[in-house]
Amino acid sequence: MVMFCKKVQIPFEVYTFRMPTNAEHASAGYGHGLDNKQFSMIENSVRFSAFKLRNVLSSRMNLMMLNRAYENLWILSSVYIDSDPMDSTPLNQAILALDKVVNDFRVRNKLQIVSTIVLTDGSSDPINGVNVRQALPRKKGNRYILQDDVTKKTYYFDGDPYYWNYKATETFLNILRDRTETNLIGFYLMSGKTIGYHVPGVDSTHTSNATAQEFWKKNNFLGVPGAGYDEYYLMNANALSRDSDMSLNVSANMSSKKMVKEFSKYFGRKSINKVLLGRFIDRIANE
């Protein structure tokens, strides 16, 4: 997707999201446990652990810088580097922080329409609860009312916040959409010859039937509804690294239809990458 956007001069920013290392915690003054500086400790506010967004690729880079960034990412993916571990999934924190990222990006590039793509290989880490609460009720039927202080809209959670998990992710995506009007596309990386029946945020009726399983086996992906995204795809991570030919006949002076045609031709035999990039291209071309 980055190569496509760079080629046709579409602005983009790519971020990784992860938990800070112990050394980063200490140097940034986060302290221990839940006493961190990134999120408000106001009474009755939702409480999160510290996390980091790292801007690793950008359309602001020239070609030399971008190629160097590709190389660095490849090195990080090939060798275990303790200074940049990606062994946790602070997805919910990242989603809530993206409203500033998306809105700043829109203003800086003078855009009307922005698409936000979330690529993850797991559901979010759990929420740490609610601030200034010594204990949380455990009875069934509890309802928490969450009010966004930006849009003034109200959202509801049932049950203990410690167990909101993917339900919280769906709500936070709705908050991000309400704050930014961005399009939301999700890609969930999985592995295996069959789809796991319990995909976070997805009704199992969409993944457990024979038709879905057969489609997954043949194509290595499956589009599913729900989970808070405008479009959501389960993808077989094992199939992503099979294509090595990256030669593309696309230029910035081509029309959107011509770009789509060239890329569709290129990815015609590469079904897993066709979903990842092809669906993104279709959305861009239609907007």
Short mmCIF file of C-alpha atoms in Angstrom, two decimals:
data_model
loop_
_atom_site.label_atom_id
_atom_site.label_comp_id
_atom_site.label_asym_id
_atom_site.label_seq_id
_atom_site.Cartn_x
_atom_site.Cartn_y
_atom_site.Cartn_z
CA MET A 1 0.00 0.00 0.00
CA VAL A 2 2.87 2.37 0.78
CA MET A 3 4.54 1.63 -2.56
CA PHE A 4 1.28 2.29 -4.37
CA CYS A 5 0.62 5.56 -2.54
CA LYS A 6 4.17 6.80 -3.11
CA LYS A 7 3.99 5.89 -6.78
CA VAL A 8 0.78 7.82 -7.43
CA GLN A 9 1.49 10.62 -4.95
CA ILE A 10 -1.20 9.88 -2.37
CA PRO A 11 -0.16 11.20 1.07
CA PHE A 12 0.18 8.59 3.82
CA GLU A 13 1.52 7.99 7.31
CA VAL A 14 2.26 4.57 8.81
CA TYR A 15 2.50 3.96 12.55
CA THR A 16 3.32 0.97 14.70
CA PHE A 17 1.72 0.72 18.12
CA ARG A 18 3.23 -1.09 21.09
CA MET A 19 3.77 -1.04 24.83
CA PRO A 20 6.86 0.86 26.13
CA THR A 21 9.82 -1.15 27.35
CA ASN A 22 10.78 -1.04 31.03
CA ALA A 23 13.63 1.35 30.16
CA GLU A 24 11.25 3.67 28.29
CA HIS A 25 8.87 3.60 31.24
CA ALA A 26 11.63 4.72 33.57
CA SER A 27 13.12 7.41 31.29
CA ALA A 28 9.72 8.92 30.47
CA GLY A 29 8.65 9.04 34.10
CA TYR A 30 5.67 6.77 33.65
CA GLY A 31 6.29 5.18 37.01
CA HIS A 32 4.81 1.81 37.78
CA GLY A 33 1.45 0.13 37.28
CA LEU A 34 -1.27 2.49 36.13
CA ASP A 35 0.41 5.75 37.12
CA ASN A 36 1.33 7.05 33.68
CA LYS A 37 1.30 10.46 32.05
CA GLN A 38 -0.33 9.78 28.70
CA PHE A 39 -3.95 9.50 29.78
CA SER A 40 -5.96 11.63 32.17
CA MET A 41 -6.44 10.43 35.73
CA ILE A 42 -9.66 12.41 36.10
CA GLU A 43 -12.25 10.72 38.26
CA ASN A 44 -14.51 8.29 36.37
CA SER A 45 -12.41 8.37 33.20
CA VAL A 46 -11.41 5.15 31.44
CA ARG A 47 -7.92 4.05 32.44
CA PHE A 48 -5.26 2.66 30.07
CA SER A 49 -1.68 1.45 30.25
CA ALA A 50 1.07 3.50 28.58
CA PHE A 51 1.72 2.85 24.89
CA LYS A 52 3.72 4.22 21.96
CA LEU A 53 2.84 5.19 18.40
CA ARG A 54 5.93 5.13 16.19
CA ASN A 55 5.78 6.88 12.80
CA VAL A 56 7.83 4.50 10.62
CA LEU A 57 6.84 5.42 7.03
CA SER A 58 5.62 8.68 5.53
CA SER A 59 4.92 10.33 2.19
CA ARG A 60 7.03 13.21 3.52
CA MET A 61 10.10 10.96 3.05
CA ASN A 62 12.01 11.22 -0.22
CA LEU A 63 12.68 7.98 -2.12
CA MET A 64 16.10 7.45 -0.53
CA MET A 65 14.71 7.89 2.99
CA LEU A 66 11.77 5.61 2.24
CA ASN A 67 14.00 2.84 0.89
CA ARG A 68 16.14 3.11 4.01
CA ALA A 69 13.01 2.86 6.15
CA TYR A 70 11.94 -0.28 4.24
CA GLU A 71 15.35 -1.78 4.96
CA ASN A 72 15.17 -0.92 8.65
CA LEU A 73 11.71 -2.46 8.97
CA TRP A 74 12.92 -5.61 7.24
CA ILE A 75 15.84 -5.84 9.68
CA LEU A 76 13.49 -5.41 12.66
CA SER A 77 11.23 -8.14 11.32
CA SER A 78 14.14 -10.52 10.68
CA VAL A 79 16.15 -10.16 13.88
CA TYR A 80 14.87 -9.93 17.45
CA ILE A 81 15.62 -6.39 18.63
CA ASP A 82 14.91 -5.95 22.32
CA SER A 83 14.77 -2.15 21.98
CA ASP A 84 11.63 -2.27 19.82
CA PRO A 85 9.53 -5.28 20.93
CA MET A 86 6.13 -5.77 19.30
CA ASP A 87 4.86 -8.37 21.74
CA SER A 88 1.70 -6.67 22.95
CA THR A 89 -1.39 -5.09 21.38
CA PRO A 90 -2.44 -1.71 22.84
CA LEU A 91 -4.99 -1.36 20.04
CA ASN A 92 -7.64 0.49 22.03
CA GLN A 93 -5.22 3.21 23.18
CA ALA A 94 -3.94 3.63 19.62
CA ILE A 95 -7.45 4.02 18.20
CA LEU A 96 -8.32 6.73 20.71
CA ALA A 97 -5.08 8.59 19.98
CA LEU A 98 -5.69 8.52 16.22
CA ASP A 99 -8.26 11.31 16.18
CA LYS A 100 -5.46 13.89 16.51
CA VAL A 101 -3.28 12.00 14.02
CA VAL A 102 -6.08 11.78 11.43
CA ASN A 103 -7.30 15.35 11.83
CA ASP A 104 -3.77 16.80 11.69
CA PHE A 105 -3.07 14.67 8.61
CA ARG A 106 -6.24 15.93 6.93
CA VAL A 107 -5.41 19.59 7.59
CA ARG A 108 -1.72 19.28 6.67
CA ASN A 109 -2.50 17.66 3.31
CA LYS A 110 -5.69 19.67 2.62
CA LEU A 111 -7.83 16.55 2.25
CA GLN A 112 -11.57 16.06 2.29
CA ILE A 113 -11.58 12.27 2.57
CA VAL A 114 -9.22 10.19 4.72
CA SER A 115 -9.07 6.42 5.06
CA THR A 116 -7.64 4.80 8.19
CA ILE A 117 -6.38 1.23 7.92
CA VAL A 118 -5.76 -0.87 11.02
CA LEU A 119 -3.59 -3.97 10.57
CA THR A 120 -3.28 -6.21 13.62
CA ASP A 121 -2.55 -9.83 14.49
CA GLY A 122 -4.53 -9.87 17.73
CA SER A 123 -7.30 -8.27 19.72
CA SER A 124 -6.56 -5.39 22.06
CA ASP A 125 -5.04 -5.71 25.50
CA PRO A 126 -7.70 -5.32 28.21
CA ILE A 127 -8.69 -1.96 29.66
CA ASN A 128 -7.39 -1.23 33.14
CA GLY A 129 -10.74 -0.11 34.48
CA VAL A 130 -12.05 3.26 35.58
CA ASN A 131 -10.05 5.88 37.48
CA VAL A 132 -10.61 6.62 41.15
CA ARG A 133 -12.52 3.43 41.78
CA GLN A 134 -11.30 1.20 44.58
CA ALA A 135 -13.31 -1.77 43.34
CA LEU A 136 -15.56 -2.52 40.40
CA PRO A 137 -18.90 -4.31 40.74
CA ARG A 138 -18.92 -7.83 39.35
CA LYS A 139 -22.65 -8.46 39.08
CA LYS A 140 -24.29 -9.06 35.74
CA GLY A 141 -26.29 -6.24 34.25
CA ASN A 142 -23.99 -3.33 35.09
CA ARG A 143 -24.03 -0.60 32.46
CA TYR A 144 -21.35 2.05 32.08
CA ILE A 145 -22.13 5.25 30.21
CA LEU A 146 -19.17 6.72 28.35
CA GLN A 147 -19.44 10.34 27.21
CA ASP A 148 -17.01 11.75 24.67
CA ASP A 149 -15.96 15.21 25.83
CA VAL A 150 -15.21 16.23 22.21
CA THR A 151 -18.37 15.25 20.33
CA LYS A 152 -20.60 15.07 23.45
CA LYS A 153 -21.97 11.77 22.14
CA THR A 154 -22.81 8.96 24.55
CA TYR A 155 -21.79 5.30 24.27
CA TYR A 156 -22.72 2.34 26.44
CA PHE A 157 -20.79 -0.61 27.84
CA ASP A 158 -22.30 -3.56 29.66
CA GLY A 159 -20.42 -5.43 32.36
CA ASP A 160 -17.04 -4.96 34.02
CA PRO A 161 -14.61 -2.69 32.04
CA TYR A 162 -11.84 -5.24 32.60
CA TYR A 163 -13.69 -7.53 30.21
CA TRP A 164 -14.82 -5.10 27.54
CA ASN A 165 -11.97 -6.12 25.19
CA TYR A 166 -13.19 -6.31 21.57
CA LYS A 167 -16.48 -4.62 22.47
CA ALA A 168 -14.44 -1.63 23.61
CA THR A 169 -12.50 -1.71 20.33
CA GLU A 170 -15.74 -1.53 18.35
CA THR A 171 -16.95 1.43 20.43
CA PHE A 172 -13.61 3.26 20.21
CA LEU A 173 -13.66 2.85 16.42
CA ASN A 174 -17.11 4.45 16.42
CA ILE A 175 -15.71 7.31 18.52
CA LEU A 176 -12.83 7.74 16.06
CA ARG A 177 -15.28 7.80 13.14
CA ASP A 178 -17.50 10.33 14.91
CA ARG A 179 -14.52 12.57 15.71
CA THR A 180 -12.85 12.45 12.29
CA GLU A 181 -15.36 11.12 9.70
CA THR A 182 -12.59 8.83 8.48
CA ASN A 183 -13.26 5.60 6.57
CA LEU A 184 -12.23 2.58 8.64
CA ILE A 185 -10.74 -0.55 7.07
CA GLY A 186 -9.53 -3.41 9.25
CA PHE A 187 -7.21 -6.32 8.44
CA TYR A 188 -6.87 -9.07 11.01
CA LEU A 189 -3.91 -11.40 10.41
CA MET A 190 -4.47 -15.03 11.30
CA SER A 191 -2.80 -18.30 10.41
CA GLY A 192 -4.05 -21.78 9.70
CA LYS A 193 -5.87 -23.86 7.13
CA THR A 194 -9.18 -23.04 8.81
CA ILE A 195 -10.57 -19.85 10.36
CA GLY A 196 -10.69 -19.72 14.11
CA TYR A 197 -14.34 -19.77 15.11
CA HIS A 198 -13.92 -17.14 17.81
CA VAL A 199 -12.70 -14.03 16.01
CA PRO A 200 -12.93 -10.92 18.25
CA GLY A 201 -15.89 -8.76 17.28
CA VAL A 202 -17.18 -11.14 14.61
CA ASP A 203 -20.30 -13.30 14.90
CA SER A 204 -19.18 -16.92 14.56
CA THR A 205 -22.01 -17.59 12.10
CA HIS A 206 -19.95 -15.69 9.51
CA THR A 207 -16.81 -17.82 10.00
CA SER A 208 -17.89 -21.31 11.09
CA ASN A 209 -20.03 -22.32 8.12
CA ALA A 210 -18.70 -24.60 5.40
CA THR A 211 -18.89 -21.92 2.68
CA ALA A 212 -16.70 -19.50 4.67
CA GLN A 213 -14.19 -22.22 5.50
CA GLU A 214 -13.94 -23.29 1.87
CA PHE A 215 -13.50 -19.70 0.70
CA TRP A 216 -10.73 -19.20 3.30
CA LYS A 217 -8.94 -22.37 2.22
CA LYS A 218 -9.01 -21.33 -1.43
CA ASN A 219 -8.34 -17.58 -1.15
CA ASN A 220 -6.55 -17.12 2.21
CA PHE A 221 -8.88 -14.30 3.26
CA LEU A 222 -12.49 -13.65 4.21
CA GLY A 223 -14.48 -10.44 4.35
CA VAL A 224 -16.73 -10.26 7.42
CA PRO A 225 -19.18 -7.67 8.79
CA GLY A 226 -19.02 -5.95 12.13
CA ALA A 227 -16.18 -5.25 14.56
CA GLY A 228 -16.63 -1.47 14.14
CA TYR A 229 -15.02 -1.15 10.69
CA ASP A 230 -16.60 -0.06 7.42
CA GLU A 231 -14.80 -3.03 5.87
CA TYR A 232 -13.13 -5.87 7.77
CA TYR A 233 -11.01 -8.69 6.40
CA LEU A 234 -9.55 -11.79 8.02
CA MET A 235 -6.30 -12.69 6.27
CA ASN A 236 -3.97 -15.67 6.35
CA ALA A 237 -0.61 -14.27 7.48
CA ASN A 238 1.21 -17.31 6.12
CA ALA A 239 0.24 -16.32 2.57
CA LEU A 240 1.50 -12.73 2.71
CA SER A 241 5.17 -13.51 2.04
CA ARG A 242 4.72 -15.69 -1.04
CA ASP A 243 4.95 -12.94 -3.69
CA SER A 244 8.33 -11.48 -4.54
CA ASP A 245 7.81 -9.73 -7.90
CA MET A 246 7.19 -6.03 -7.14
CA SER A 247 7.46 -4.54 -10.65
CA LEU A 248 4.53 -2.23 -11.35
CA ASN A 249 3.58 -0.22 -14.41
CA VAL A 250 1.87 2.72 -12.68
CA SER A 251 2.58 6.45 -12.85
CA ALA A 252 1.16 9.59 -11.25
CA ASN A 253 -0.30 10.92 -14.52
CA MET A 254 -2.60 7.91 -14.96
CA SER A 255 -6.31 8.21 -14.30
CA SER A 256 -7.80 6.42 -11.30
CA LYS A 257 -9.45 3.85 -13.59
CA LYS A 258 -6.16 3.15 -15.34
CA MET A 259 -4.39 2.70 -11.99
CA VAL A 260 -7.03 0.24 -10.83
CA LYS A 261 -6.77 -1.69 -14.10
CA GLU A 262 -2.98 -1.97 -13.91
CA PHE A 263 -2.97 -3.03 -10.29
CA SER A 264 -5.83 -5.46 -10.79
CA LYS A 265 -3.86 -7.04 -13.63
CA TYR A 266 -0.75 -7.29 -11.47
CA PHE A 267 -2.53 -8.75 -8.47
CA GLY A 268 -4.80 -11.04 -10.46
CA ARG A 269 -2.74 -14.09 -9.47
CA LYS A 270 -2.00 -12.91 -5.95
CA SER A 271 -5.35 -13.16 -4.19
CA ILE A 272 -4.18 -12.45 -0.64
CA ASN A 273 -2.36 -9.24 -1.58
CA LYS A 274 -5.14 -8.33 -3.98
CA VAL A 275 -7.48 -7.94 -1.02
CA LEU A 276 -5.00 -5.95 1.01
CA LEU A 277 -4.16 -3.50 -1.75
CA GLY A 278 -6.92 -3.96 -4.30
CA ARG A 279 -9.74 -3.06 -1.92
CA PHE A 280 -7.79 0.00 -0.80
CA ILE A 281 -7.25 1.07 -4.43
CA ASP A 282 -10.95 0.62 -5.24
CA ARG A 283 -11.91 2.86 -2.33
CA ILE A 284 -9.38 5.53 -3.29
CA ALA A 285 -10.41 5.44 -6.95
CA ASN A 286 -14.08 5.84 -6.10
CA GLU A 287 -13.45 8.88 -3.92
#
